Short mmCIF file of N, CA and C in Angstrom, two decimals:
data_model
loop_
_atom_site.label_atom_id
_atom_site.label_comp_id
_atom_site.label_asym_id
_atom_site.label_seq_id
_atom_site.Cartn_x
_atom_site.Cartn_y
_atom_site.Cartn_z
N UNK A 1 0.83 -1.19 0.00
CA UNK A 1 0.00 0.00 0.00
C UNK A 1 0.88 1.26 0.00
N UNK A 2 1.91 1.22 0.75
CA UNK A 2 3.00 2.50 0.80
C UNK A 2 3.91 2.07 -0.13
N UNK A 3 3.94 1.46 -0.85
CA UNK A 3 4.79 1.04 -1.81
C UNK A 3 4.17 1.52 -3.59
N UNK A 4 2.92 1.45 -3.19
CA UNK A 4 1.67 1.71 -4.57
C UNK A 4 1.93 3.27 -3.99
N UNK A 5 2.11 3.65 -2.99
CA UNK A 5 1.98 5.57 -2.69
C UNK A 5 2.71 5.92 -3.77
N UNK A 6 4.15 5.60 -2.94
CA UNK A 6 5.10 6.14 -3.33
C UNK A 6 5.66 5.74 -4.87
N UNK A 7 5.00 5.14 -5.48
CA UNK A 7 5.66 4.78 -6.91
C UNK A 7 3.89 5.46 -7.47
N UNK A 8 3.30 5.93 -7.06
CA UNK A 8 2.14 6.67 -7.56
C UNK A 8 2.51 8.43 -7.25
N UNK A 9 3.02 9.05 -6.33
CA UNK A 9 3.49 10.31 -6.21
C UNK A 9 4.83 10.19 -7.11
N UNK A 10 5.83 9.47 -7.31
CA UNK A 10 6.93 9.44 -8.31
C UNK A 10 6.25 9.05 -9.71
N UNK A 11 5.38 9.02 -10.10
CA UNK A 11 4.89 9.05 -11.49
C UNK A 11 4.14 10.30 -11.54
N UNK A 12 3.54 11.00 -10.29
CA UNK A 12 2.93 12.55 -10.79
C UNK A 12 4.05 13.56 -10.88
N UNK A 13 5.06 13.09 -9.71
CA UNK A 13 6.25 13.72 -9.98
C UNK A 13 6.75 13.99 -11.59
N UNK A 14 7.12 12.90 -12.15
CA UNK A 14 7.97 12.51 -13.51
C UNK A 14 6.77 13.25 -14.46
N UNK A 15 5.13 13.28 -14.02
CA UNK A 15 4.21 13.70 -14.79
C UNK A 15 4.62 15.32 -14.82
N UNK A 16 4.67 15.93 -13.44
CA UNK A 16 5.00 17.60 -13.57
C UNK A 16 5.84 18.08 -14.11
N UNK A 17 6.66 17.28 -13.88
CA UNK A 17 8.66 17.76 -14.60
C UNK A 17 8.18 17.69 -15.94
N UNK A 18 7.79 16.36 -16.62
CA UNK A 18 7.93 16.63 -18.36
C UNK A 18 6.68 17.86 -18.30
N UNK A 19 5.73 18.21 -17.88
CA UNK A 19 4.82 19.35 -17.99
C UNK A 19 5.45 20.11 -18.66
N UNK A 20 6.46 20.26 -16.79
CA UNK A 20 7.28 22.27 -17.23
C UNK A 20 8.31 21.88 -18.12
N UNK A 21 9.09 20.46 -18.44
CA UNK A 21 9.75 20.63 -19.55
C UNK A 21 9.25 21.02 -21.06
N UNK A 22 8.06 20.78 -21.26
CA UNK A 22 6.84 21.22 -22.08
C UNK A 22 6.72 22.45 -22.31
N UNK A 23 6.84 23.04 -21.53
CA UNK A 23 6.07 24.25 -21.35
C UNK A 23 7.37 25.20 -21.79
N UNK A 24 8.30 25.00 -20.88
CA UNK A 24 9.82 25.74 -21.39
C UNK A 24 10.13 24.96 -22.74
N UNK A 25 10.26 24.55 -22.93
CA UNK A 25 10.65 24.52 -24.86
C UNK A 25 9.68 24.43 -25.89
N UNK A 26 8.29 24.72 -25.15
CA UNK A 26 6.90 24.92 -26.03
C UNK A 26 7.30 25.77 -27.16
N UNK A 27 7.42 25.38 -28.52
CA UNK A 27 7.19 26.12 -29.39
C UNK A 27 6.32 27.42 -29.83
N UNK A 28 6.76 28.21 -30.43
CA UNK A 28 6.07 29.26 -30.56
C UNK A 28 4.46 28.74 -31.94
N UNK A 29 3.27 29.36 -31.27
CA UNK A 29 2.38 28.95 -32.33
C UNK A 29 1.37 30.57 -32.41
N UNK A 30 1.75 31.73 -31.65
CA UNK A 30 1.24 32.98 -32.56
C UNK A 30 2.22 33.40 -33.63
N UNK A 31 1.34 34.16 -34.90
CA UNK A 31 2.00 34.68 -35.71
C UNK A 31 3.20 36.43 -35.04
N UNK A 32 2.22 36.65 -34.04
CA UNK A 32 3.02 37.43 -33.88
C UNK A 32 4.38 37.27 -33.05
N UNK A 33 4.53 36.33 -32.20
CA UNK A 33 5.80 36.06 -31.73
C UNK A 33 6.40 35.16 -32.55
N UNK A 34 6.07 34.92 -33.48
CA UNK A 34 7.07 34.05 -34.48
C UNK A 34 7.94 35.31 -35.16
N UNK A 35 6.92 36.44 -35.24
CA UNK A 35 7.72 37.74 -36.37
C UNK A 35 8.62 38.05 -35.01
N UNK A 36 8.94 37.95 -33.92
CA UNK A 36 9.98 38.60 -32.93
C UNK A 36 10.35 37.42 -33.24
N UNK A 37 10.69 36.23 -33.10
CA UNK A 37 11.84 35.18 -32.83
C UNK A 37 12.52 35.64 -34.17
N UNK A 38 13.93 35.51 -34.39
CA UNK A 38 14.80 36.13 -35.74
C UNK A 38 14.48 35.04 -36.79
N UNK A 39 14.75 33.59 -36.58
CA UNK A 39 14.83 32.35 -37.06
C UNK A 39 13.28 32.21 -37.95
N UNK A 40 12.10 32.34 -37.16
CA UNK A 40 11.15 31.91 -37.28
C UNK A 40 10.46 33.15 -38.32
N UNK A 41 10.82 34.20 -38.17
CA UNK A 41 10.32 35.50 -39.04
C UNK A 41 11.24 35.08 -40.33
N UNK A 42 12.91 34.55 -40.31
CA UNK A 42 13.13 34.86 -41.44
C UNK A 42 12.88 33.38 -42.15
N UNK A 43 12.20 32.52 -41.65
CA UNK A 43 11.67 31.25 -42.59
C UNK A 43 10.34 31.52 -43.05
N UNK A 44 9.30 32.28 -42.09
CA UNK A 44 8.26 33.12 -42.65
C UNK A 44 8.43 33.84 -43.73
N UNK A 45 9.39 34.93 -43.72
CA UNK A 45 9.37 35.89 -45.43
C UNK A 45 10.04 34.76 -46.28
N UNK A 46 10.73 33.84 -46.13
CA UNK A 46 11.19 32.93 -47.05
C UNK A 46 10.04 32.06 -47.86
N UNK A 47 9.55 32.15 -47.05
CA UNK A 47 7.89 30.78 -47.62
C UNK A 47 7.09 31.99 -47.83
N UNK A 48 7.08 33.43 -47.44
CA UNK A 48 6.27 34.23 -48.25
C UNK A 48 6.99 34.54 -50.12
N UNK A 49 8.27 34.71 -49.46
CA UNK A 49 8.93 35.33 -50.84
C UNK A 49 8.67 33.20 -52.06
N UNK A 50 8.83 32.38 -51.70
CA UNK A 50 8.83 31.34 -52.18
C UNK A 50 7.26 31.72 -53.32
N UNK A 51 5.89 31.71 -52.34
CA UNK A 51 4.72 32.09 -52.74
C UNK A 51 4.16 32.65 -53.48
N UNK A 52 4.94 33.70 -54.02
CA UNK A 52 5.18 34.52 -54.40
C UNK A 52 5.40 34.72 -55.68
N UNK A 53 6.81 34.51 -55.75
CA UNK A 53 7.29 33.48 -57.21
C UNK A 53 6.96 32.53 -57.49
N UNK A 54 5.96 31.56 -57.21
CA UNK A 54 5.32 30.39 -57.69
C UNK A 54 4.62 31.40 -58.46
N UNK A 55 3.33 31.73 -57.63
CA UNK A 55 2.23 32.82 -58.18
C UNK A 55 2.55 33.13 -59.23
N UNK A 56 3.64 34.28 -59.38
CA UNK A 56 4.05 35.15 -61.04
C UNK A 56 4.24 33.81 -61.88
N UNK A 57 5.28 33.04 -61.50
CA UNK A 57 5.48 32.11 -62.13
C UNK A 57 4.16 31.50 -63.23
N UNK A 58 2.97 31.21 -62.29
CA UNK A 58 1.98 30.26 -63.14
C UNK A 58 1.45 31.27 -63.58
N UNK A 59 1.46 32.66 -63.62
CA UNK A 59 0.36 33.99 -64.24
C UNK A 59 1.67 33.95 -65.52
N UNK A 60 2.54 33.90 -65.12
CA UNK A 60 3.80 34.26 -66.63
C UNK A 60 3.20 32.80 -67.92
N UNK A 61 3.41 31.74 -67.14
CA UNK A 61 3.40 30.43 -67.99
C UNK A 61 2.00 30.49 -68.75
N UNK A 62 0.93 31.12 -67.95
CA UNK A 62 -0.74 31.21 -68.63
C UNK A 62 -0.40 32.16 -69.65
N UNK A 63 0.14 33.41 -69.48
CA UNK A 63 -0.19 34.18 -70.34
C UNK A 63 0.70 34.17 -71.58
N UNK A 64 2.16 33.62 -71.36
CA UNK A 64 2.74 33.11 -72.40
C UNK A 64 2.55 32.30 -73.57
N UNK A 65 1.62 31.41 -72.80
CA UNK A 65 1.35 29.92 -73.80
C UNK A 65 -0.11 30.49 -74.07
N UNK A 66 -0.54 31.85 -74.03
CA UNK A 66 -1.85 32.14 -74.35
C UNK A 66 -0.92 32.89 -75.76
N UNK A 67 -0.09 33.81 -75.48
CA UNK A 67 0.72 34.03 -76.33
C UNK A 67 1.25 33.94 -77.74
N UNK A 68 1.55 33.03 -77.33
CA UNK A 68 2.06 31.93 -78.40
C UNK A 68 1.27 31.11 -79.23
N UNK A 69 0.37 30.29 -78.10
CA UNK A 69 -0.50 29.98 -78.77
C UNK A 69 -1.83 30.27 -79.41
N UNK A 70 -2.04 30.85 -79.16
CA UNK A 70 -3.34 31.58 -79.87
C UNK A 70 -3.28 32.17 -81.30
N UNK A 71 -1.94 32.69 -81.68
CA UNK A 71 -1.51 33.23 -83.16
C UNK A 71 -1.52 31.68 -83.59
N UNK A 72 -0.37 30.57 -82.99
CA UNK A 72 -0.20 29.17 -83.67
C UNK A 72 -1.50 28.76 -84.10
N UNK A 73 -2.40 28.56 -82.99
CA UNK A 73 -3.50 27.65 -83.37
C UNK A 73 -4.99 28.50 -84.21
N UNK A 74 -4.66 29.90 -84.74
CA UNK A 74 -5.57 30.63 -85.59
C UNK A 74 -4.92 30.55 -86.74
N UNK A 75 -3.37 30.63 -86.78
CA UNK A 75 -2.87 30.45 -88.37
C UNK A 75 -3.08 28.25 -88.68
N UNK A 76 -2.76 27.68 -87.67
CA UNK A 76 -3.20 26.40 -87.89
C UNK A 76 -4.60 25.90 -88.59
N UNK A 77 -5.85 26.68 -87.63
CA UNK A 77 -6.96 26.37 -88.13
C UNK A 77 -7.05 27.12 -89.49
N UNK A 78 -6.50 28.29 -90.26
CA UNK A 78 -6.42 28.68 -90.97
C UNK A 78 -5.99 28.35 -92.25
N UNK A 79 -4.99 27.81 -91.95
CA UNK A 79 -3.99 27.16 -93.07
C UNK A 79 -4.71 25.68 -93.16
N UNK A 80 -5.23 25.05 -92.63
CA UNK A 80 -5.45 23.37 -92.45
C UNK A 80 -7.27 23.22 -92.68
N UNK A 81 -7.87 24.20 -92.47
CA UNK A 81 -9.07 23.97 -92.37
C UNK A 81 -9.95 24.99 -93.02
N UNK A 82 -8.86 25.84 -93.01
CA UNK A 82 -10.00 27.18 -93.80
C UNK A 82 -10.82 27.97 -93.32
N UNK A 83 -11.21 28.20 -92.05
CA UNK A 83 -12.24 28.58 -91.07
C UNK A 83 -12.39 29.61 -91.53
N UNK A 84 -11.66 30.51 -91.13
CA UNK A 84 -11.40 31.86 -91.16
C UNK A 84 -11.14 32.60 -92.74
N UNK A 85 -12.06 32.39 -93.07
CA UNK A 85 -12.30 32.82 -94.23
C UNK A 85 -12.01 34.74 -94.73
N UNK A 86 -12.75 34.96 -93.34
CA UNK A 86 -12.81 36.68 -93.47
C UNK A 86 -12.00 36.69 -92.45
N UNK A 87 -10.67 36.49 -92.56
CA UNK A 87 -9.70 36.53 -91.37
C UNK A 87 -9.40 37.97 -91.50
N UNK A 88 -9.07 38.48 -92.95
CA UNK A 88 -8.76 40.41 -93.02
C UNK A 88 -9.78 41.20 -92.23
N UNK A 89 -11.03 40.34 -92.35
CA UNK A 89 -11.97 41.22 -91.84
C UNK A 89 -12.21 41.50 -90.28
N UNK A 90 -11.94 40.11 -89.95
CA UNK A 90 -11.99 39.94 -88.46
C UNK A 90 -10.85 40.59 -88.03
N UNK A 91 -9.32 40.70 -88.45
CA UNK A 91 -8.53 41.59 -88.09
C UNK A 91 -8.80 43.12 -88.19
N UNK A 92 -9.28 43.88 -89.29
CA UNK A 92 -9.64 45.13 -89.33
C UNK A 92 -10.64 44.98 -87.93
N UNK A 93 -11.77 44.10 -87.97
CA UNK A 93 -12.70 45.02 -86.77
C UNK A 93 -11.79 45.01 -85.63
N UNK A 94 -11.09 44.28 -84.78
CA UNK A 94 -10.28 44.60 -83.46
C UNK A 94 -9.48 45.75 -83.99
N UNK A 95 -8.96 45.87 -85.33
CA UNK A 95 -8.21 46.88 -84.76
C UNK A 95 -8.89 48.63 -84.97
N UNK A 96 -10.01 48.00 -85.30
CA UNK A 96 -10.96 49.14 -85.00
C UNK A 96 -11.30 49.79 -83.65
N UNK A 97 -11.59 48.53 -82.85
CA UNK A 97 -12.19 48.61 -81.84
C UNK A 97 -10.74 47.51 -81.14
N UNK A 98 -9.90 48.52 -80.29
CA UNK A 98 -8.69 48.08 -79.65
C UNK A 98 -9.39 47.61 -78.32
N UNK A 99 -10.30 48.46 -77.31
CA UNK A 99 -10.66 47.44 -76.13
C UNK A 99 -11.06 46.28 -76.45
N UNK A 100 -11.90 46.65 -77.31
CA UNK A 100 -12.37 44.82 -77.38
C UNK A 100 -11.52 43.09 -77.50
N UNK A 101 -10.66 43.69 -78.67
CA UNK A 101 -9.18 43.19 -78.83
C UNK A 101 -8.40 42.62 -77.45
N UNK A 102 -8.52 43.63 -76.54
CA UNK A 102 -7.55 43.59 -75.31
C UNK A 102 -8.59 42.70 -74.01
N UNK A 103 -10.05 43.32 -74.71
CA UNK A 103 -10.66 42.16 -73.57
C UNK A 103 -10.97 41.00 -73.89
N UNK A 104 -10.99 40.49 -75.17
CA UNK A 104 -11.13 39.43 -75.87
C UNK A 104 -9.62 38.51 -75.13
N UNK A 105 -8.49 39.13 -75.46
CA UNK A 105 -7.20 38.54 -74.89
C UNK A 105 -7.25 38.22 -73.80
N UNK A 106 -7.35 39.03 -72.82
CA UNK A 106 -7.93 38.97 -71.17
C UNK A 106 -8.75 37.88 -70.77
N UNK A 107 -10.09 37.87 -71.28
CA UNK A 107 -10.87 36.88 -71.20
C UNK A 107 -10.37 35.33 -71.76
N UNK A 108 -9.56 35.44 -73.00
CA UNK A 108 -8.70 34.22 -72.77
C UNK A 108 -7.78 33.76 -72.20
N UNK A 109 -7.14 35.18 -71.34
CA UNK A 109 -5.81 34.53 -70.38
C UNK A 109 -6.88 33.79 -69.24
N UNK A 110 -7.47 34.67 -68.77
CA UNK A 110 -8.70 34.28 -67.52
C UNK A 110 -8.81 32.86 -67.80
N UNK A 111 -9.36 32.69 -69.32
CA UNK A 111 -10.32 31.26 -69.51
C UNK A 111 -8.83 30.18 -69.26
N UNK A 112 -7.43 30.62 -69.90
CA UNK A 112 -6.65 29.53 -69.56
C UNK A 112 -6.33 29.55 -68.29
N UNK A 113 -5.73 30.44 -67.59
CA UNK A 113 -5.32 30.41 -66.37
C UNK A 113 -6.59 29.18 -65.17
N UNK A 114 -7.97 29.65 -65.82
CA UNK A 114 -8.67 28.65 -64.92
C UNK A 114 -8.87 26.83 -65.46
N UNK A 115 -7.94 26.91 -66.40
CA UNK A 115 -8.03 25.35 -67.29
C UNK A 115 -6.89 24.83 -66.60
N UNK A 116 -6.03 26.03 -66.06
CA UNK A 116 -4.68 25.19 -65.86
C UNK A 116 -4.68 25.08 -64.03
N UNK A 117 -5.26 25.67 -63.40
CA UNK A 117 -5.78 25.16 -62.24
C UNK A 117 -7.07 24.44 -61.92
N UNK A 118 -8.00 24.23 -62.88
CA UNK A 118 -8.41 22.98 -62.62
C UNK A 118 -8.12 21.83 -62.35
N UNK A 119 -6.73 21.58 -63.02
CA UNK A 119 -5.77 20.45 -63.06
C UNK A 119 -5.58 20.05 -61.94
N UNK A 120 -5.20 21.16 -60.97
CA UNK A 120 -4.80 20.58 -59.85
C UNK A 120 -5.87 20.54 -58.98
#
C-alpha cells in the first residue's frame, strides 16, 4: 500500500517535470511572436517570398502559352481547315475597336489560367 503511494506520487512527480519541460521549450504557435523570434520571421518571409514566385510564375506560364499559342492555333486552323475565311476582316474590326481586342485577350488569359488550375 505504501509502496503503490510512493511509486504513484513518483509518477505525478515525472508527470510535472515533463509538464514544465513542455512548457519551457513549447514552441512558438502565434503569428506574432514568431515575427519577434529572428529564425522563425526569417523562414516566414522565405515561404512568403517562395509564394510569391510560384504565383508570377503560373500567371507568366498562362499568359505566355496564351501568347504563343493563340496566333499558332488561328494560323493552324487557318492554313489546315479554312475557317477563317474573313480573317482580313476579323482583323480590321479589333483593330478598329482596340478594347475589345484587349478584352477578348484577357478573357482568354482568364479562360486559360482557370483550365490550368483545374488540373490541380
Amino acid at each position: 500500500m505504501k509502496q503503490d503511494r510512493q511509486q504513484e506520487l513518483h509518477f505525478e512527480d515525472l508527470a510535472k517535470q515533463f509538464t514544465e519541460d513542455i512548457s519551457r521549450s513549447k514552441r512558438i504557435f502565434s503569428m506574432e511572436d514568431a515575427m519577434q523570434d529572428n529564425t522563425m520571421r526569417k523562414s516566414v518571409q522565405k515561404h512568403r517570398r517562395k509564394m510569391k514566385r510560384k504565383t508570377v510564375l503560373e500567371y507568366a506560364i498562362a499568359f505566355s502559352a496564351i501568347a504563343v499559342g493563340l496566333p499558332v492555333l488561328l494560323w493552324y486552323l487557318y492554313r489546315q481547315f479554312l475557317l477563317f475565311r474573313q480573317m482580313p476582316e476579323v482583323v480590321q474590326f479589333y483593330l478598329q475597336r482596340p478594347v475589345l481586342g484587349v478584352a477578348t485577350l484577357l478573357g482568354g488569359g482568364l479562360f486559360a489560367w482557370a483550365l490550368y488550375h483545374v488540373k490541380k
